[in-house]
Short mmCIF file of C-alpha atoms in Angstrom, two decimals:
data_model
loop_
_atom_site.label_atom_id
_atom_site.label_comp_id
_atom_site.label_asym_id
_atom_site.label_seq_id
_atom_site.Cartn_x
_atom_site.Cartn_y
_atom_site.Cartn_z
CA UNK A 1 106.27 85.11 61.08
CA UNK A 2 103.00 86.61 59.87
CA UNK A 3 99.70 85.53 61.42
CA UNK A 4 98.19 84.59 58.03
CA UNK A 5 101.04 82.18 57.31
CA UNK A 6 100.70 80.61 60.76
CA UNK A 7 96.95 80.18 60.25
CA UNK A 8 97.41 78.41 56.90
CA UNK A 9 99.95 75.99 58.37
CA UNK A 10 97.73 75.42 61.39
CA UNK A 11 94.60 74.58 59.42
CA UNK A 12 96.58 72.36 57.02
CA UNK A 13 97.65 70.25 60.00
CA UNK A 14 94.28 70.23 61.83
CA UNK A 15 91.65 69.61 59.15
CA UNK A 16 88.95 67.80 61.13
CA UNK A 17 85.49 68.35 62.57
CA UNK A 18 86.71 70.00 65.77
CA UNK A 19 87.00 73.53 67.08
CA UNK A 20 90.69 74.34 67.37
CA UNK A 21 92.04 77.50 68.96
CA UNK A 22 95.50 78.89 69.58
CA UNK A 23 95.39 81.18 72.61
CA UNK A 24 98.08 83.11 74.47
CA UNK A 25 98.93 82.95 78.16
CA UNK A 26 96.24 85.55 78.95
CA UNK A 27 93.43 83.69 77.17
CA UNK A 28 93.19 85.79 74.00
CA UNK A 29 92.50 83.95 70.74
CA UNK A 30 95.21 84.16 68.07
CA UNK A 31 93.86 81.56 65.64
CA UNK A 32 90.27 80.38 65.16
CA UNK A 33 88.16 78.91 62.37
CA UNK A 34 86.02 82.04 62.55
CA UNK A 35 88.05 85.10 61.69
CA UNK A 36 85.86 87.46 63.75
CA UNK A 37 86.95 85.61 66.93
CA UNK A 38 90.63 86.47 66.41
CA UNK A 39 91.82 88.89 69.08
CA UNK A 40 88.87 88.29 71.40
CA UNK A 41 89.05 86.85 74.88
CA UNK A 42 88.25 83.13 75.11
CA UNK A 43 85.79 83.72 77.95
CA UNK A 44 83.64 85.87 75.66
CA UNK A 45 83.58 83.21 72.92
CA UNK A 46 83.24 80.08 75.08
CA UNK A 47 82.36 80.80 78.68
CA UNK A 48 81.91 77.10 79.51
CA UNK A 49 85.48 76.12 78.61
CA UNK A 50 87.00 79.19 80.29
CA UNK A 51 85.03 78.54 83.47
CA UNK A 52 86.28 74.95 83.51
CA UNK A 53 89.88 76.02 82.90
CA UNK A 54 89.63 78.41 85.85
CA UNK A 55 88.22 75.73 88.14
CA UNK A 56 91.00 73.33 87.11
CA UNK A 57 93.70 75.92 87.85
CA UNK A 58 94.94 76.15 84.25
CA UNK A 59 94.24 79.89 84.45
CA UNK A 60 94.24 82.07 87.53
CA UNK A 61 92.28 85.29 87.89
CA UNK A 62 94.21 88.37 89.01
CA UNK A 63 92.59 91.70 89.83
CA UNK A 64 94.22 94.75 88.27
CA UNK A 65 93.51 98.39 89.09
CA UNK A 66 93.36 101.49 86.94
CA UNK A 67 93.94 104.62 89.02
CA UNK A 68 93.55 106.99 86.05
CA UNK A 69 90.18 105.85 84.72
CA UNK A 70 87.18 108.00 83.81
CA UNK A 71 83.68 107.04 84.94
CA UNK A 72 80.19 108.37 84.50
CA UNK A 73 79.07 110.33 87.55
CA UNK A 74 76.40 108.70 89.67
CA UNK A 75 72.97 110.25 89.37
CA UNK A 76 72.07 112.25 92.44
CA UNK A 77 68.43 112.70 93.38
CA UNK A 78 67.98 116.23 94.64
CA UNK A 79 65.36 116.88 97.27
CA UNK A 80 62.50 119.28 96.74
CA UNK A 81 63.93 121.56 99.44
CA UNK A 82 67.05 122.44 97.43
CA UNK A 83 65.52 125.59 95.79
CA UNK A 84 64.65 126.84 99.29
CA UNK A 85 68.21 126.31 100.48
CA UNK A 86 69.72 128.00 97.43
CA UNK A 87 67.33 130.53 95.82
CA UNK A 88 70.09 131.85 93.56
CA UNK A 89 70.62 128.36 92.15
CA UNK A 90 66.88 128.03 91.53
CA UNK A 91 66.77 131.40 89.78
CA UNK A 92 69.71 130.49 87.51
CA UNK A 93 68.13 127.14 86.68
CA UNK A 94 64.82 128.77 85.79
CA UNK A 95 66.57 131.40 83.65
CA UNK A 96 68.52 128.74 81.79
CA UNK A 97 65.31 126.77 81.16
CA UNK A 98 63.51 129.86 79.85
CA UNK A 99 66.35 130.67 77.46
CA UNK A 100 66.37 127.11 76.12
CA UNK A 101 62.59 127.18 75.61
CA UNK A 102 62.87 130.55 73.83
CA UNK A 103 65.51 129.23 71.44
CA UNK A 104 63.42 126.13 70.69
CA UNK A 105 60.31 128.30 70.14
CA UNK A 106 62.14 130.51 67.64
CA UNK A 107 63.48 127.47 65.83
CA UNK A 108 60.04 125.84 65.63
CA UNK A 109 58.29 129.02 64.38
CA UNK A 110 61.11 129.68 61.93
CA UNK A 111 61.23 133.43 62.43
CA UNK A 112 64.00 133.54 59.85
CA UNK A 113 61.57 132.89 56.96
CA UNK A 114 63.47 131.07 54.24
CA UNK A 115 65.77 129.60 56.87
CA UNK A 116 63.08 127.12 57.92
CA UNK A 117 65.02 124.03 56.94
CA UNK A 118 68.14 125.32 58.55
CA UNK A 119 66.14 126.15 61.66
CA UNK A 120 64.90 122.58 61.88
CA UNK A 121 68.42 121.32 61.37
CA UNK A 122 69.71 123.69 64.05
CA UNK A 123 67.01 122.44 66.42
CA UNK A 124 68.10 118.84 65.83
CA UNK A 125 71.74 119.75 66.39
CA UNK A 126 70.80 121.64 69.56
CA UNK A 127 68.94 118.63 70.99
CA UNK A 128 71.72 116.24 70.00
CA UNK A 129 74.52 118.38 71.43
CA UNK A 130 72.58 119.00 74.64
CA UNK A 131 71.95 115.25 75.06
CA UNK A 132 75.52 114.37 74.10
CA UNK A 133 76.90 116.87 76.61
CA UNK A 134 75.00 115.14 79.40
CA UNK A 135 76.24 111.71 78.28
CA UNK A 136 79.87 112.74 77.85
CA UNK A 137 80.30 114.14 81.36
CA UNK A 138 82.95 111.93 82.98
CA UNK A 139 84.89 112.24 86.21
CA UNK A 140 88.19 110.69 87.41
CA UNK A 141 87.79 107.42 89.27
CA UNK A 142 89.50 104.14 90.17
CA UNK A 143 88.43 100.93 88.44
CA UNK A 144 89.25 97.26 88.84
CA UNK A 145 89.16 94.57 86.17
CA UNK A 146 90.06 90.85 86.03
CA UNK A 147 93.10 89.51 84.18
CA UNK A 148 93.62 85.79 83.56
CA UNK A 149 97.10 84.28 83.64
CA UNK A 150 98.08 80.79 82.48
CA UNK A 151 99.92 78.58 84.98
CA UNK A 152 102.88 77.05 83.08
CA UNK A 153 103.20 74.19 85.59
CA UNK A 154 100.13 72.60 83.93
CA UNK A 155 101.35 71.59 80.47
CA UNK A 156 98.29 69.58 79.47
CA UNK A 157 94.73 69.22 80.72
CA UNK A 158 91.43 67.77 79.54
CA UNK A 159 87.90 67.60 80.84
CA UNK A 160 84.22 67.05 80.22
CA UNK A 161 81.63 69.80 80.70
CA UNK A 162 78.05 68.82 81.51
CA UNK A 163 75.83 71.03 79.33
CA UNK A 164 72.35 69.71 80.03
CA UNK A 165 71.46 67.08 77.43
CA UNK A 166 75.03 66.73 76.11
CA UNK A 167 78.66 66.72 77.21
CA UNK A 168 81.41 68.90 75.82
CA UNK A 169 84.91 67.45 75.68
CA UNK A 170 88.00 69.67 75.50
CA UNK A 171 91.78 69.28 75.55
CA UNK A 172 94.34 72.04 76.15
CA UNK A 173 98.09 71.63 75.65
CA UNK A 174 101.02 73.98 75.91
CA UNK A 175 102.88 74.67 72.65
CA UNK A 176 106.61 74.10 73.37
CA UNK A 177 109.01 77.06 73.45
CA UNK A 178 106.19 79.63 73.40
CA UNK A 179 103.57 81.31 75.56
CA UNK A 180 100.79 79.77 73.43
CA UNK A 181 98.26 77.03 74.10
CA UNK A 182 96.43 74.67 71.72
CA UNK A 183 92.79 74.24 72.69
CA UNK A 184 90.58 71.61 71.01
CA UNK A 185 86.85 71.43 71.79
CA UNK A 186 83.81 69.52 70.58
CA UNK A 187 81.58 71.89 68.54
CA UNK A 188 78.53 69.59 68.50
CA UNK A 189 77.48 70.26 72.11
CA UNK A 190 75.78 73.59 72.83
CA UNK A 191 76.95 75.00 76.18
CA UNK A 192 75.30 78.39 75.94
CA UNK A 193 73.74 77.83 79.37
CA UNK A 194 77.10 78.95 80.79
CA UNK A 195 77.46 82.75 80.94
CA UNK A 196 80.46 84.33 79.25
CA UNK A 197 83.52 85.25 81.30
CA UNK A 198 84.09 88.96 80.74
CA UNK A 199 86.85 91.42 81.56
CA UNK A 200 84.68 94.44 82.22
CA UNK A 201 86.03 97.17 84.45
CA UNK A 202 84.00 98.25 87.46
CA UNK A 203 84.34 101.39 89.54
CA UNK A 204 85.91 100.96 92.98
CA UNK A 205 83.69 102.44 95.68
CA UNK A 206 85.69 103.53 98.73
CA UNK A 207 84.26 104.08 102.17
CA UNK A 208 84.94 107.33 104.00
CA UNK A 209 88.06 106.17 105.90
CA UNK A 210 89.76 104.56 102.88
CA UNK A 211 88.98 107.60 100.73
CA UNK A 212 90.58 109.91 103.30
CA UNK A 213 93.68 107.70 103.48
CA UNK A 214 94.03 107.76 99.70
CA UNK A 215 93.71 111.54 99.61
CA UNK A 216 96.42 111.84 102.27
CA UNK A 217 98.74 109.49 100.37
CA UNK A 218 98.41 111.48 97.14
CA UNK A 219 100.84 114.29 97.91
CA UNK A 220 100.40 117.55 96.07
CA UNK A 221 103.32 118.92 94.11
CA UNK A 222 105.11 121.77 95.88
CA UNK A 223 108.19 123.91 95.39
CA UNK A 224 111.59 122.90 96.84
CA UNK A 225 112.35 124.01 100.39
CA UNK A 226 115.42 125.97 99.30
CA UNK A 227 116.23 128.08 96.24
CA UNK A 228 119.23 127.22 94.02
CA UNK A 229 119.79 130.36 91.98
CA UNK A 230 123.52 129.90 91.43
CA UNK A 231 125.96 127.10 90.60
CA UNK A 232 129.76 127.41 90.72
CA UNK A 233 130.16 125.78 87.28
CA UNK A 234 127.63 128.08 85.63
CA UNK A 235 128.88 130.84 83.32
CA UNK A 236 126.78 133.91 84.05
CA UNK A 237 127.70 135.47 80.69
CA UNK A 238 125.72 132.77 78.88
CA UNK A 239 122.48 133.71 80.64
CA UNK A 240 120.29 136.77 80.80
CA UNK A 241 120.85 139.65 78.42
CA UNK A 242 117.27 140.88 78.57
CA UNK A 243 118.38 144.16 80.08
CA UNK A 244 120.29 144.99 76.88
CA UNK A 245 117.10 144.89 74.81
CA UNK A 246 116.25 148.34 73.43
CA UNK A 247 112.93 149.61 72.17
CA UNK A 248 112.41 149.93 68.42
CA UNK A 249 111.36 153.43 67.34
CA UNK A 250 109.40 152.25 64.22
CA UNK A 251 107.39 149.82 66.36
CA UNK A 252 106.58 152.56 68.86
CA UNK A 253 105.35 154.90 66.11
CA UNK A 254 103.29 152.22 64.34
CA UNK A 255 100.22 152.40 66.68
CA UNK A 256 100.20 156.19 66.42
CA UNK A 257 100.21 156.06 62.61
CA UNK A 258 97.44 153.47 62.57
CA UNK A 259 95.32 155.54 64.93
CA UNK A 260 95.76 158.62 62.74
CA UNK A 261 94.97 156.82 59.48
CA UNK A 262 92.00 154.85 60.80
CA UNK A 263 89.36 157.62 60.33
CA UNK A 264 90.48 158.15 56.71
CA UNK A 265 90.28 154.43 55.97
CA UNK A 266 86.75 154.16 57.38
CA UNK A 267 85.35 156.94 55.18
#
């Protein structure tokens, strides 16, 4: 069944002044009056209702981990004594800075005459690529993020959310023979005072002992302890044959001919 057909049938049966949603068992919106909300997490669209559903136990929060994530490296503040500790590093840094300033000076003065416009464009590209290179530097890390799971034991629930000067009423009911839920809310009450419930991933910071344990548990790949170079069921005649390869005389003479003809071709 296509989603468009399901939406038409749904709105034909629920034409009233209410906000109706069809969400799955992880809280993602499948059907909404506003098409741009389709596919988004309910907590991003209506944080008040999602917060209430969590407090009522309709949804439970589970923490998931991503052990192959990429994160931006933390900014390290170097002390002023670093050039004294590593004079070679300071010299290389100063040389790199001088070269960059020289390139920018040549681009600004447009020493290539008619290439002024291209010099300005090259300068812009240089700045952009240099800035982009700094922003795109990522390093492997572990992250954690929340996942919300519906509890099928609760087939129906309703509640009232206090939103300052008004109250927001909602009803949620399980759709039989599916992993979907029908959520009906009152759109007249503004509950924007509740923050959205997000699923953003955050980097896991390990202390020294846990980090060492993780490094010990991640075994490096190594070769087998013994070598298996022969098998009784293997036919040795089907393997090898490289020793029978003979050199080709025309291929051996080709470099000599090219070397002899090269001076005549360059005249």
